[in-house]
Amino acid sequence: MSEPAMTRVAVCQTEPVLLDLAANVRHTTETVRGCVARGADVIVLPELATSGYLFDGADEVRSMALPLTHSVFDGWRAALGEGDAVLVAGFPEAGASGKVYNSAVVLDRAGIRAVYRKTHLWHREKRFFTPGDHPPPVVETVHGRIGVLVCYDLEFPEMPRSLALAGADLIAAPTNWSRAEIRSGTEPPQVLVARAAARANHVFLAACDRRGTERAQPFTGGSIIIDPDGWPLATPAADHIAIADLPLPAARDRALSPVNHVFTDRRPHLYALNTPS
């Protein structure tokens, strides 16, 4: 039996400049181009990579919101070159009727393949963003099936499970993980959640966090690429990029033992909410 093809995944832990679209577009475009030069097939940027995160009011959010016709997407597409590289990146999306969404785009050289609007909004996000009301996509690419979530979505087990059930080989998750308490000898809680999601659903998972401090809020810088058993494969190097070569089709074998399977062992009829007796 031949070995499965390897897909090089690059997770780019950038430091967006709050409210500076030009600087963020310039940096992310250069980063994408550099990752392609290093052979990356799938590139993931953080949540709200074009804008920064800690908005101080609705006017700031609207000033950074981008329609899907914005030139940034053409610039990213051009940076992907003429190969088959795929980009997943977070941005504030200008929707209809003045609504703004915390979104992630999936694009390749042909253009935008999918846009996902974050379903579960965290803390201050509820002041500025409208939650998405469509399920997260699974995009069929030449490298494999890529599902998309954004940050807090990972905290809801139904979300990665729904992507795995839909056939995802890899979950790409742009994030902005605010720094939380890390007890001695442990990982950030958000990383533990991501590892558990990968293991519970037997999928590869690439979580792309951001780094730095914004309006006195430090970020975790917890970017990580995880295998279907929940083990870390790569974290950012000195250049703030994590790279791993993944046999994505291997995730489709979801047998855990000769008699156990991630999906066929499920008993959904017992999972309904029950009233305490």
Tab-separated table of C-alpha atoms in Angstrom:
chain	number	residue	atom	x	y	z
A	1	MET	CA	0.000	0.000	0.000
A	2	SER	CA	1.399	3.388	-0.963
A	3	GLU	CA	2.001	6.043	1.639
A	4	PRO	CA	-0.605	8.836	1.724
A	5	ALA	CA	0.418	12.106	0.129
A	6	MET	CA	1.798	14.670	2.556
A	7	THR	CA	0.314	18.133	2.897
A	8	ARG	CA	2.487	20.901	4.320
A	9	VAL	CA	0.470	23.033	6.727
A	10	ALA	CA	1.803	26.394	7.913
A	11	VAL	CA	0.278	28.232	10.867
A	12	CYS	CA	1.358	31.879	10.969
A	13	GLN	CA	1.186	33.525	14.404
A	14	THR	CA	1.117	37.159	13.338
A	15	GLU	CA	0.714	40.273	15.485
A	16	PRO	CA	-2.006	42.414	13.885
A	17	VAL	CA	-1.766	46.165	14.356
A	18	LEU	CA	-5.060	47.406	15.746
A	19	LEU	CA	-7.008	49.471	13.185
A	20	ASP	CA	-4.162	49.504	10.643
A	21	LEU	CA	-5.546	47.702	7.618
A	22	ALA	CA	-2.674	48.634	5.306
A	23	ALA	CA	0.000	47.327	7.679
A	24	ASN	CA	-1.898	44.114	8.350
A	25	VAL	CA	-2.579	43.446	4.683
A	26	ARG	CA	1.059	44.098	3.824
A	27	HIS	CA	2.358	41.793	6.562
A	28	THR	CA	-0.102	38.961	5.984
A	29	THR	CA	0.459	39.064	2.219
A	30	GLU	CA	4.228	38.864	2.696
A	31	THR	CA	3.741	36.037	5.182
A	32	VAL	CA	1.554	34.052	2.791
A	33	ARG	CA	4.046	34.541	-0.026
A	34	GLY	CA	6.895	33.396	2.214
A	35	CYS	CA	5.016	30.272	3.301
A	36	VAL	CA	4.306	29.340	-0.306
A	37	ALA	CA	8.030	29.694	-1.031
A	38	ARG	CA	8.644	27.173	1.764
A	39	GLY	CA	6.321	24.694	0.135
A	40	ALA	CA	3.189	25.256	2.209
A	41	ASP	CA	0.010	23.735	0.804
A	42	VAL	CA	-2.352	25.047	3.492
A	43	ILE	CA	-1.718	28.337	5.292
A	44	VAL	CA	-3.671	29.537	8.324
A	45	LEU	CA	-3.723	33.101	9.667
A	46	PRO	CA	-5.252	34.279	12.965
A	47	GLU	CA	-8.756	35.463	13.740
A	48	LEU	CA	-9.336	39.094	12.647
A	49	ALA	CA	-5.897	39.129	11.034
A	50	THR	CA	-6.636	42.306	9.058
A	51	SER	CA	-7.892	44.437	11.921
A	52	GLY	CA	-6.781	43.489	15.396
A	53	TYR	CA	-9.217	42.416	18.076
A	54	LEU	CA	-9.912	44.803	20.961
A	55	PHE	CA	-12.283	47.279	19.381
A	56	ASP	CA	-13.453	50.186	21.494
A	57	GLY	CA	-16.717	50.844	19.721
A	58	ALA	CA	-18.950	49.983	16.798
A	59	ASP	CA	-17.435	52.760	14.670
A	60	GLU	CA	-13.996	51.146	14.928
A	61	VAL	CA	-15.422	47.794	13.880
A	62	ARG	CA	-17.268	49.249	10.904
A	63	SER	CA	-14.153	51.117	9.795
A	64	MET	CA	-12.302	47.798	9.480
A	65	ALA	CA	-15.085	45.625	8.079
A	66	LEU	CA	-14.380	44.297	4.593
A	67	PRO	CA	-16.817	43.278	1.866
A	68	LEU	CA	-15.975	40.099	-0.001
A	69	THR	CA	-15.137	42.255	-3.028
A	70	HIS	CA	-12.258	43.965	-1.180
A	71	SER	CA	-8.843	43.945	-2.835
A	72	VAL	CA	-7.220	42.186	0.145
A	73	PHE	CA	-8.635	38.889	-1.075
A	74	ASP	CA	-7.190	39.410	-4.537
A	75	GLY	CA	-3.853	40.228	-2.939
A	76	TRP	CA	-3.886	37.079	-0.843
A	77	ARG	CA	-4.915	35.030	-3.853
A	78	ALA	CA	-2.028	36.460	-5.866
A	79	ALA	CA	0.363	35.674	-3.011
A	80	LEU	CA	-0.679	32.028	-3.220
A	81	GLY	CA	0.866	31.910	-6.684
A	82	GLU	CA	0.013	29.512	-9.468
A	83	GLY	CA	0.097	26.331	-7.405
A	84	ASP	CA	-2.581	24.647	-5.330
A	85	ALA	CA	-2.016	26.391	-1.992
A	86	VAL	CA	-5.054	27.178	0.162
A	87	LEU	CA	-5.384	30.020	2.672
A	88	VAL	CA	-7.668	30.205	5.716
A	89	ALA	CA	-7.706	33.648	7.350
A	90	GLY	CA	-9.847	35.634	9.772
A	91	PHE	CA	-11.248	39.094	9.032
A	92	PRO	CA	-14.190	41.337	10.018
A	93	GLU	CA	-16.774	40.930	7.272
A	94	ALA	CA	-19.079	43.730	6.175
A	95	GLY	CA	-22.427	42.039	5.662
A	96	ALA	CA	-25.788	43.309	4.521
A	97	SER	CA	-27.768	45.990	6.364
A	98	GLY	CA	-24.764	47.190	8.320
A	99	LYS	CA	-24.128	43.862	10.072
A	100	VAL	CA	-20.529	42.885	10.764
A	101	TYR	CA	-19.392	39.290	11.204
A	102	ASN	CA	-16.281	37.767	12.708
A	103	SER	CA	-15.480	35.649	9.667
A	104	ALA	CA	-12.916	33.337	8.143
A	105	VAL	CA	-12.312	32.986	4.424
A	106	VAL	CA	-11.052	29.945	2.551
A	107	LEU	CA	-9.470	30.838	-0.766
A	108	ASP	CA	-7.152	29.462	-3.408
A	109	ARG	CA	-5.852	30.716	-6.744
A	110	ALA	CA	-9.367	30.415	-8.205
A	111	GLY	CA	-10.802	32.779	-5.593
A	112	ILE	CA	-12.964	32.528	-2.495
A	113	ARG	CA	-14.067	28.948	-1.844
A	114	ALA	CA	-16.037	29.536	1.364
A	115	VAL	CA	-16.717	32.100	4.067
A	116	TYR	CA	-17.602	31.071	7.603
A	117	ARG	CA	-19.156	33.481	10.074
A	118	LYS	CA	-18.240	32.712	13.684
A	119	THR	CA	-21.170	31.102	15.443
A	120	HIS	CA	-20.199	31.521	19.094
A	121	LEU	CA	-19.138	35.040	20.040
A	122	TRP	CA	-16.816	35.594	22.990
A	123	HIS	CA	-17.305	38.354	25.582
A	124	ARG	CA	-16.968	41.825	23.973
A	125	GLU	CA	-17.521	40.389	20.504
A	126	LYS	CA	-21.243	40.295	21.315
A	127	ARG	CA	-21.232	44.091	21.381
A	128	PHE	CA	-19.984	44.449	17.829
A	129	PHE	CA	-20.548	41.308	15.765
A	130	THR	CA	-23.586	39.411	14.549
A	131	PRO	CA	-23.295	35.644	15.112
A	132	GLY	CA	-23.313	33.452	12.038
A	133	ASP	CA	-26.370	31.328	11.424
A	134	HIS	CA	-24.986	28.764	8.979
A	135	PRO	CA	-23.025	25.617	9.840
A	136	PRO	CA	-19.266	25.660	9.338
A	137	PRO	CA	-18.089	24.525	5.892
A	138	VAL	CA	-15.997	21.578	4.805
A	139	VAL	CA	-14.129	22.556	1.649
A	140	GLU	CA	-12.917	19.878	-0.753
A	141	THR	CA	-9.401	20.771	-1.916
A	142	VAL	CA	-6.707	18.911	-3.832
A	143	HIS	CA	-4.968	18.388	-0.483
A	144	GLY	CA	-7.952	17.090	1.447
A	145	ARG	CA	-11.142	18.206	3.121
A	146	ILE	CA	-10.698	21.329	5.225
A	147	GLY	CA	-13.249	22.340	7.858
A	148	VAL	CA	-13.248	25.797	9.444
A	149	LEU	CA	-14.049	27.075	12.938
A	150	VAL	CA	-13.120	30.323	14.679
A	151	CYS	CA	-11.693	30.444	18.206
A	152	TYR	CA	-14.507	30.059	20.798
A	153	ASP	CA	-16.331	27.652	18.461
A	154	LEU	CA	-13.817	25.008	19.572
A	155	GLU	CA	-15.233	25.148	23.107
A	156	PHE	CA	-18.472	23.582	21.858
A	157	PRO	CA	-17.889	19.862	21.156
A	158	GLU	CA	-20.732	19.798	18.648
A	159	MET	CA	-18.794	22.079	16.305
A	160	PRO	CA	-15.675	19.999	15.597
A	161	ARG	CA	-17.828	16.875	15.726
A	162	SER	CA	-20.105	18.241	13.006
A	163	LEU	CA	-17.099	18.921	10.778
A	164	ALA	CA	-15.680	15.453	11.352
A	165	LEU	CA	-19.046	13.881	10.565
A	166	ALA	CA	-19.107	15.940	7.361
A	167	GLY	CA	-15.797	14.386	6.336
A	168	ALA	CA	-13.175	16.943	7.396
A	169	ASP	CA	-9.583	15.698	7.405
A	170	LEU	CA	-8.244	18.947	8.865
A	171	ILE	CA	-9.923	21.594	10.999
A	172	ALA	CA	-8.368	25.031	10.486
A	173	ALA	CA	-9.171	27.369	13.366
A	174	PRO	CA	-8.099	31.021	13.323
A	175	THR	CA	-8.060	32.221	16.948
A	176	ASN	CA	-7.306	35.172	19.221
A	177	TRP	CA	-6.773	33.439	22.558
A	178	SER	CA	-6.605	35.975	25.374
A	179	ARG	CA	-3.972	34.887	27.851
A	180	ALA	CA	-5.409	32.789	30.645
A	181	GLU	CA	-3.869	31.391	33.810
A	182	ILE	CA	-1.415	28.612	33.019
A	183	ARG	CA	-0.660	26.448	36.010
A	184	SER	CA	2.774	24.942	36.401
A	185	GLY	CA	3.439	22.020	34.094
A	186	THR	CA	0.310	22.491	32.000
A	187	GLU	CA	-0.712	24.000	28.683
A	188	PRO	CA	-3.063	26.929	28.085
A	189	PRO	CA	-6.676	25.745	28.519
A	190	GLN	CA	-7.489	26.695	24.923
A	191	VAL	CA	-4.736	24.386	23.659
A	192	LEU	CA	-6.078	21.544	25.791
A	193	VAL	CA	-9.520	22.063	24.238
A	194	ALA	CA	-8.041	21.998	20.730
A	195	ARG	CA	-6.118	18.802	21.449
A	196	ALA	CA	-9.223	17.165	22.876
A	197	ALA	CA	-11.240	18.170	19.793
A	198	ALA	CA	-8.652	16.607	17.479
A	199	ARG	CA	-8.542	13.371	19.492
A	200	ALA	CA	-12.298	13.035	20.048
A	201	ASN	CA	-12.973	13.414	16.327
A	202	HIS	CA	-9.812	11.821	14.906
A	203	VAL	CA	-8.951	14.833	12.751
A	204	PHE	CA	-5.860	16.914	12.208
A	205	LEU	CA	-6.285	20.382	13.676
A	206	ALA	CA	-4.370	23.583	12.965
A	207	ALA	CA	-5.138	26.380	15.435
A	208	CYS	CA	-3.607	29.719	14.487
A	209	ASP	CA	-3.405	32.111	17.423
A	210	ARG	CA	-1.973	35.634	17.433
A	211	ARG	CA	0.828	37.065	19.524
A	212	GLY	CA	1.519	40.338	21.281
A	213	THR	CA	-0.473	42.685	23.502
A	214	GLU	CA	-3.334	44.926	22.438
A	215	ARG	CA	-4.856	47.641	24.634
A	216	ALA	CA	-3.174	46.028	27.658
A	217	GLN	CA	-4.570	42.590	26.805
A	218	PRO	CA	-1.841	39.982	26.243
A	219	PHE	CA	-2.533	37.067	23.925
A	220	THR	CA	-1.548	33.470	24.485
A	221	GLY	CA	0.462	32.829	21.341
A	222	GLY	CA	-0.737	29.245	21.500
A	223	SER	CA	-0.686	28.266	17.831
A	224	ILE	CA	-0.410	24.527	17.343
A	225	ILE	CA	-0.766	21.751	14.774
A	226	ILE	CA	-2.243	18.556	16.250
A	227	ASP	CA	-2.538	14.988	15.012
A	228	PRO	CA	-5.724	12.849	15.167
A	229	ASP	CA	-4.591	11.279	18.457
A	230	GLY	CA	-4.375	14.709	20.066
A	231	TRP	CA	-0.583	14.942	20.078
A	232	PRO	CA	1.164	18.223	19.169
A	233	LEU	CA	3.080	18.068	15.907
A	234	ALA	CA	4.363	21.637	15.664
A	235	THR	CA	4.337	24.965	17.487
A	236	PRO	CA	5.761	28.261	16.222
A	237	ALA	CA	9.507	28.544	15.655
A	238	ALA	CA	11.507	31.734	16.133
A	239	ASP	CA	9.883	33.182	13.015
A	240	HIS	CA	6.416	32.675	14.595
A	241	ILE	CA	5.440	30.043	12.032
A	242	ALA	CA	4.606	26.410	12.782
A	243	ILE	CA	4.994	23.945	9.914
A	244	ALA	CA	4.125	20.258	9.734
A	245	ASP	CA	3.757	17.744	6.925
A	246	LEU	CA	0.482	15.880	7.390
A	247	PRO	CA	-0.939	12.751	5.702
A	248	LEU	CA	-4.430	14.266	5.662
A	249	PRO	CA	-6.250	11.270	4.108
A	250	ALA	CA	-5.082	9.165	7.070
A	251	ALA	CA	-7.656	10.963	9.221
A	252	ARG	CA	-10.428	9.211	7.279
A	253	ASP	CA	-9.651	5.893	8.974
A	254	ARG	CA	-11.520	6.537	12.177
A	255	ALA	CA	-11.206	3.039	13.599
A	256	LEU	CA	-9.641	3.199	17.065
A	257	SER	CA	-9.212	-0.542	17.575
A	258	PRO	CA	-10.421	-3.713	15.850
A	259	VAL	CA	-13.781	-3.206	17.558
A	260	ASN	CA	-13.995	0.566	18.122
A	261	HIS	CA	-14.797	3.438	15.766
A	262	VAL	CA	-15.118	7.149	16.469
A	263	PHE	CA	-18.500	7.373	14.769
A	264	THR	CA	-20.116	3.945	14.800
A	265	ASP	CA	-19.623	3.668	18.565
A	266	ARG	CA	-21.804	6.725	19.041
A	267	ARG	CA	-25.259	6.263	20.594
A	268	PRO	CA	-26.988	9.539	19.721
A	269	HIS	CA	-30.400	8.404	20.978
A	270	LEU	CA	-28.973	8.554	24.507
A	271	TYR	CA	-27.439	12.009	24.127
A	272	ALA	CA	-30.666	14.041	24.244
A	273	LEU	CA	-31.076	16.440	27.116
A	274	ASN	CA	-32.739	14.764	30.077
A	275	THR	CA	-34.700	16.254	32.948
A	276	PRO	CA	-33.258	15.234	36.326
A	277	SER	CA	-35.502	12.692	38.017
